[in-house]
Each structure stands twice: as C-alpha cells, then as structure tokens.
XYZ file of C-alpha atoms in Angstrom:
367
model
C 8.570 -21.575 -17.730
C 12.119 -20.573 -18.521
C 14.451 -19.890 -15.614
C 13.857 -16.294 -14.502
C 16.834 -16.068 -12.134
C 19.126 -14.275 -14.582
C 16.451 -11.618 -15.226
C 15.984 -10.697 -11.551
C 17.825 -8.350 -9.232
C 18.285 -9.071 -5.540
C 17.533 -6.627 -2.748
C 20.203 -5.558 -0.281
C 19.725 -4.283 3.258
C 20.222 -0.750 1.911
C 17.373 -1.371 -0.552
C 15.156 -2.546 2.309
C 15.939 0.619 4.297
C 14.977 2.739 1.284
C 11.861 0.655 0.637
C 10.703 1.241 4.212
C 10.672 5.000 3.598
C 9.383 4.915 0.034
C 6.566 2.485 0.777
C 5.649 4.565 3.823
C 5.269 7.624 1.616
C 3.305 5.807 -1.096
C 1.193 4.093 1.560
C -0.598 7.381 2.400
C -0.698 6.327 6.032
C -1.850 2.737 5.451
C -0.719 -0.626 4.169
C 0.618 -1.647 7.565
C 3.568 -0.150 9.409
C 6.617 -0.338 7.109
C 9.065 -0.531 10.018
C 7.636 -3.902 11.054
C 7.845 -5.032 7.431
C 11.448 -3.885 7.189
C 12.448 -5.920 10.218
C 10.892 -9.058 8.737
C 12.490 -8.520 5.322
C 15.880 -7.780 6.871
C 15.754 -10.927 8.968
C 14.843 -12.923 5.868
C 17.937 -11.562 4.139
C 20.142 -12.309 7.144
C 18.834 -15.868 7.290
C 20.151 -16.422 3.767
C 16.976 -15.951 1.718
C 17.164 -14.141 -1.617
C 14.612 -11.348 -2.047
C 14.345 -11.060 -5.831
C 12.593 -8.502 -8.031
C 11.626 -9.433 -11.593
C 11.320 -6.496 -14.044
C 7.740 -6.392 -15.255
C 8.910 -6.363 -18.875
C 10.637 -9.726 -18.332
C 7.456 -11.432 -17.147
C 6.271 -14.018 -19.658
C 2.678 -13.854 -20.896
C 1.848 -17.388 -19.755
C 3.349 -16.963 -16.256
C 1.077 -17.515 -13.269
C 1.328 -14.605 -10.831
C -0.233 -14.788 -7.348
C -0.859 -11.392 -5.742
C -0.940 -11.173 -1.972
C -0.904 -8.785 0.923
C -2.020 -8.179 4.449
C -5.670 -7.525 5.235
C -7.035 -5.895 8.370
C -6.406 -2.782 10.423
C -2.903 -1.226 10.470
C -3.116 -0.694 14.222
C -3.612 -4.425 14.801
C -0.766 -5.419 12.484
C 1.452 -2.918 14.319
C 0.639 -4.251 17.788
C 0.367 -7.987 16.965
C 3.468 -9.341 15.242
C 2.944 -11.895 12.467
C 3.925 -15.530 12.962
C 5.915 -15.162 9.726
C 4.730 -17.897 7.367
C 1.135 -16.803 6.822
C 1.847 -15.782 3.230
C 3.592 -19.039 2.378
C 0.700 -21.044 3.822
C -1.678 -18.986 1.668
C 0.373 -19.631 -1.464
C 0.685 -23.383 -0.914
C -2.998 -23.814 -0.032
C -4.016 -21.871 -3.138
C -1.744 -23.953 -5.376
C -3.202 -27.142 -3.915
C -6.801 -25.928 -4.232
C -6.420 -24.849 -7.878
C -3.851 -27.385 -9.067
C -1.170 -25.048 -10.377
C 2.366 -23.910 -9.534
C 3.067 -20.208 -9.156
C 5.835 -18.684 -11.273
C 6.005 -15.333 -9.472
C 4.423 -13.384 -6.645
C 2.635 -10.071 -7.179
C 2.093 -7.217 -4.764
C -1.461 -6.130 -3.958
C -0.364 -2.669 -2.767
C 3.076 -1.090 -2.642
C 2.131 0.992 0.402
C 3.580 0.306 3.825
C 4.202 -3.180 5.191
C 2.334 -4.666 2.242
C 5.346 -3.925 0.069
C 7.352 -6.357 2.218
C 4.864 -9.222 2.642
C 5.204 -10.497 -0.965
C 9.000 -10.266 -0.762
C 9.233 -12.428 2.359
C 6.731 -14.988 1.066
C 8.332 -15.182 -2.379
C 11.792 -15.642 -0.857
C 10.529 -18.545 1.246
C 9.006 -20.099 -1.884
C 12.092 -19.478 -4.042
C 10.177 -17.140 -6.364
C 10.634 -13.554 -7.563
C 8.277 -10.632 -6.948
C 7.258 -8.742 -10.076
C 8.145 -5.021 -10.151
C 4.582 -3.734 -10.044
C 1.505 -3.665 -7.834
C -2.250 -3.218 -7.918
C -2.586 0.256 -6.408
C 0.554 2.396 -6.730
C -0.279 3.432 -3.140
C -2.522 1.862 -0.460
C -6.302 1.588 -0.328
C -8.388 0.054 2.465
C -10.475 -2.458 0.488
C -9.524 -5.428 -1.695
C -11.686 -4.577 -4.704
C -9.704 -1.336 -5.025
C -6.849 -2.881 -7.009
C -6.281 -2.296 -10.703
C -6.378 -6.084 -11.019
C -9.996 -6.184 -9.840
C -11.007 -2.917 -11.518
C -9.891 -4.196 -14.923
C -11.446 -7.641 -14.735
C -9.513 -10.102 -12.552
C -11.606 -12.421 -10.382
C -9.779 -12.846 -7.083
C -11.462 -16.068 -5.995
C -10.603 -18.770 -5.172
C -8.463 -17.084 -2.545
C -6.898 -18.123 0.764
C -6.593 -16.190 4.020
C -4.223 -17.292 6.799
C -3.754 -15.930 10.314
C -0.915 -16.199 12.858
C -2.633 -19.101 14.641
C -2.334 -21.479 11.674
C -5.908 -21.177 10.409
C -6.497 -21.159 6.640
C -9.812 -20.096 5.089
C -10.605 -20.668 1.394
C -13.030 -18.311 -0.341
C -14.111 -20.592 -3.159
C -16.316 -18.181 -5.077
C -17.577 -14.623 -4.716
C -20.184 -13.166 -7.052
C -18.298 -9.864 -7.134
C -15.050 -8.360 -5.882
C -17.016 -6.258 -3.395
C -18.622 -9.419 -1.974
C -15.150 -10.951 -1.688
C -14.054 -7.916 0.329
C -17.145 -8.093 2.548
C -16.672 -11.768 3.377
C -12.915 -11.451 3.864
C -13.378 -8.444 6.152
C -15.759 -10.431 8.372
C -13.273 -13.293 8.458
C -10.292 -11.122 9.349
C -12.222 -9.668 12.285
C -12.834 -13.223 13.520
C -9.122 -13.986 13.083
C -8.107 -11.068 15.280
C -7.956 -8.098 12.903
C -4.890 -8.772 10.743
C -4.171 -11.672 8.372
C -2.622 -12.368 4.949
C -4.591 -13.143 1.792
C -3.472 -14.596 -1.554
C -5.724 -14.267 -4.600
C -6.330 -16.490 -7.618
C -3.441 -16.349 -10.114
C -3.261 -13.864 -12.974
C -1.556 -14.470 -16.285
C 1.644 -12.595 -16.949
C -0.067 -10.926 -19.913
C -2.868 -9.581 -17.681
C -0.412 -8.398 -15.027
C 1.658 -6.468 -17.559
C -1.431 -4.697 -18.907
C -3.126 -3.815 -15.639
C -0.551 -3.576 -12.818
C 0.954 -0.255 -11.795
C 4.420 -0.759 -13.329
C 7.808 -0.351 -11.631
C 6.350 0.381 -8.188
C 9.192 -1.337 -6.283
C 11.714 0.655 -8.307
C 9.703 3.800 -7.566
C 9.444 3.164 -3.824
C 13.124 2.298 -3.408
C 14.177 5.318 -5.478
C 11.915 7.566 -3.428
C 13.386 6.265 -0.174
C 16.909 6.790 -1.482
C 16.052 10.390 -2.391
C 14.952 11.049 1.193
C 18.036 9.362 2.655
C 20.372 11.294 0.358
C 18.667 14.622 1.110
C 18.930 14.057 4.855
C 22.581 13.020 4.511
C 23.336 16.218 2.555
C 21.367 18.370 5.066
C 18.917 19.301 2.325
C 15.115 19.384 2.490
C 13.763 15.815 2.087
C 10.209 17.116 1.636
C 11.312 19.167 -1.370
C 13.153 16.112 -2.709
C 9.962 14.026 -2.513
C 7.905 16.680 -4.306
C 10.526 17.095 -7.019
C 10.789 13.364 -7.650
C 7.043 12.630 -7.633
C 5.714 15.914 -9.111
C 3.958 16.546 -5.831
C 2.960 19.635 -3.885
C 3.351 20.633 -0.267
C -0.184 21.483 0.837
C 0.105 22.344 4.544
C 2.396 22.574 7.547
C 1.022 22.366 11.045
C 0.584 20.680 14.417
C -1.964 17.978 15.183
C -4.411 19.466 17.693
C -7.127 16.812 17.727
C -7.309 13.175 16.690
C -10.402 11.005 16.589
C -9.470 7.460 15.631
C -11.152 4.123 16.320
C -11.490 0.571 15.017
C -14.713 -0.057 13.093
C -15.684 -2.864 10.776
C -12.095 -4.045 10.352
C -10.744 -0.562 9.609
C -8.995 2.266 11.422
C -11.276 5.279 10.851
C -11.145 8.842 12.079
C -10.281 12.494 11.536
C -7.100 14.448 12.307
C -7.276 18.207 12.903
C -4.152 20.263 12.173
C -3.404 23.848 13.236
C -1.327 25.730 10.682
C 2.311 26.643 11.272
C 4.864 28.654 9.286
C 3.248 30.030 6.111
C 0.008 28.207 7.011
C -0.418 30.001 10.348
C -4.024 31.038 10.866
C -5.397 28.174 8.762
C -6.872 24.866 9.866
C -6.315 21.527 8.142
C -8.323 18.316 8.415
C -7.596 14.796 7.175
C -10.228 12.075 6.825
C -8.910 8.568 7.583
C -9.986 5.040 6.641
C -6.783 3.033 7.155
C -5.245 5.569 4.736
C -5.386 9.363 4.498
C -8.288 9.861 2.093
C -9.133 13.571 1.976
C -7.337 16.759 2.993
C -9.324 19.929 3.622
C -7.973 23.403 4.349
C -10.310 25.779 6.152
C -13.198 23.478 5.274
C -12.448 23.317 1.556
C -11.306 20.080 -0.062
C -7.779 20.400 -1.461
C -6.882 16.835 -2.455
C -8.685 13.487 -2.320
C -8.450 9.885 -3.435
C -7.195 8.495 -5.726
C -4.411 11.132 -5.565
C -2.122 10.563 -2.587
C -2.468 12.470 0.697
C 0.882 12.013 2.452
C 1.721 13.032 6.023
C 5.378 13.531 6.928
C 7.228 14.555 10.040
C 7.812 18.263 9.509
C 11.421 18.153 10.685
C 12.716 14.809 9.395
C 10.591 14.385 6.259
C 9.882 10.766 7.211
C 6.390 9.331 6.636
C 3.865 8.973 9.456
C 1.301 6.168 9.297
C -2.234 6.421 10.661
C -1.655 4.161 13.665
C 1.205 6.300 15.020
C -0.407 9.727 14.605
C -0.262 11.595 17.902
C -1.506 14.851 19.386
C 1.151 17.547 19.095
C 3.065 16.091 16.139
C 4.429 18.697 13.722
C 3.568 17.517 10.230
C 3.718 18.429 6.569
C 0.872 17.363 4.286
C 1.798 16.554 0.684
C -0.270 15.737 -2.383
C 1.210 13.337 -4.955
C -0.462 12.427 -8.262
C -1.742 8.895 -8.719
C -1.002 6.687 -11.712
C -3.161 7.190 -14.789
C -4.686 3.696 -14.385
C -6.417 5.031 -11.261
C -7.982 8.022 -13.031
C -10.237 6.335 -15.580
C -14.030 6.541 -15.140
C -14.015 2.782 -14.511
C -11.451 3.207 -11.718
C -13.086 6.271 -10.143
C -16.298 4.303 -9.585
C -14.299 2.076 -7.225
C -11.659 4.376 -5.730
C -12.999 7.908 -6.173
C -14.399 9.896 -3.220
C -17.924 8.565 -3.841
C -16.721 5.026 -3.118
C -15.716 6.151 0.389
C -19.039 7.788 1.229
C -18.418 11.269 -0.187
C -20.635 11.438 -3.297
C -20.671 15.246 -3.282
C -16.899 15.521 -3.725
C -15.629 15.696 -7.297
C -12.162 14.338 -7.991
C -9.929 16.619 -10.028
C -6.501 15.285 -11.048
C -3.657 17.321 -9.603
C -2.537 18.319 -13.096
C -5.908 20.072 -13.551
C -6.204 21.589 -10.084
C -5.316 25.206 -9.515
C-alpha cells in the first residue's frame, strides 16, 4: 500500500469535543457514553498519539480495513472503565490469526463512545480511521451494520475484555449467529468488551459504508457548540443541519430500565410541556431509543433516529443517564438511504426488534 499519511487529517482536542456531542446525537442514546470516549481520545492526543481520519474517497480498493467497536450494555461501559488496549489486542490477534496486516481501521457505529474506540486503537497501531461507519447511528446488535447487511462475513473475529482475555470466533454460519455467540461471551466477560471483525477490502468499504460519518458527527457537534456560544437554539441548529424534526418536549415521569441478555432495555414515559402540554410521550429502549409514540400512536421508529436532548442545553442524553424529572426534547432525524432498502429493513426495521405490526415510513414520506 502507498503511504496514506499525506491523505489524512488529524483530530484536535476541539474536534474531539465536537465529536463527543455529534456522536451522542447520532448514537440515539446508545453506542456507549461519549463522555468516557472523549476522555480516552483526549488522553491519547495528550500522550502524543496522532488520531488520523482518512477520507473515504482516498481509500484504495485493495486496502484491508478492520472494523471494530465496543459490544455490551452502555450502562456497564459507563460504570466500568476500559483497561485501554482492548482494541489493539483485538487487532493484533486478528492479524495473527488471519495472516494479514491492516491498512486502516473502520468504525462499526458512529454513535456514542463507539466513535472513539477505533480512533484510539488506530492511533496506537499507527493507522488511520476511514471517514465512514456501518450504521450512521447506533444499533444494539452486530448484524445490524451495512457491512453485514450487504454481504460481509464478520468472522473470524476477536473479542477482548479489560482483564486481558481474548476470544476468537473462528466461524459463524450467519451474522445473527455471530451476534448470539458474541453476546453470550460478553456477558461472561462482564458486560462490556471490544470486538474486531474480519477485514474488508477498501472497494467493499467504499460501496457499503455510511460515508463521511466522522465529518458529519464533528460538524454536528460544532453546530451545537456555535449555537450555544451565540445564545441561539441548539435544537433548531441540529434540525436544520440534519433535516430533522422536533417531535416532543416534556418531562420524564416514569422510567423502566433493566439489564437483560446483554442489553439495556426499557421504556421511558414523558409528560408533555410547552406546546406539547396535555400529551404523553413514550420511548422504547434497547440500548438505543428505538420507537417514539405520542398519545399511543407511533411517530418515528428505527431505522430513522430517535434523539433525546436536554431541553435547556440541547446536549444529547444517553440511555444509561436518563433520570426521572429530566426535561427533554425528542427529535427525529432521517437515516441514510443505505438503511432504507428492503434488504436493510429486514435486519433493522421495527420487525427486527419484535414489533412486526409497525410499518416503517421514511421521514420524507411521513405527514
């Protein structure tokens, strides 16, 4: 491979601050707490590591790209800090198992802390992270990436935990089976680990990744920061930038949330405030915010993004830090077109989450 260094751009601490906010918004409540990820990425920068982003257009067809991210429950990853080198151990074990050398690192999901994990690992390995990801948001299960949806086989893969354990999944007969086995393993490892998947070619990544997701997340975070600095409405700035809609304003009056099968699951009830007074909102949770209902009627659902923000600051709220009494705004943002195909909706539509009676309608078609 030719030297990619002159094609990359390096992140600054200001970029990391913006990425924390932008990835929190795109994470739809999941992907791991972005504040924890920001601290790790910032410390990597301060230790002298170079966090590099490679434009997706500059990726060569024959490049070997290893996608990685955290797996487990966001609440666990929030309460139990990573050892720090789990991702690097995954990468090196995978290279040894398959007899190759990675040219770049890919992001499994741009949402939350999982936007930071590839950056820290790649910096330790002296590699760039490609400006793209497999979700354009966050989803709770591994087969829910565009990589898997459009034909990539993720095994062999390697999962590492903070204790130093490394588990190789040599072969799975399907991506769903890979998810099932990995979920059982992550529970045994304590509920939060890092997993690296079999390499993709650069040509495959360019066709099937959600493009420019790091650029999108950083730009979105900057828009919020600039709006707050100018004493303007950051929620309006998010909607304007992402072609989103503000669906509800209210106060959390009930929260049922528990750990089940390696996931944070639950329901949040919201009493309407401001122009929503007299209405009731409800959000269904499985690591991420999946479905928003108003007065019992579904308003927005996966794969479009249900985003919960602090009503006053406009900053994103993740599922593990939801609390009774919080004043929130609920936004709907449109997903990328790669997530709207019939092939994709079989894997990430409402039916895939146990709601076969709900029919997904893209935001552009909804009233």
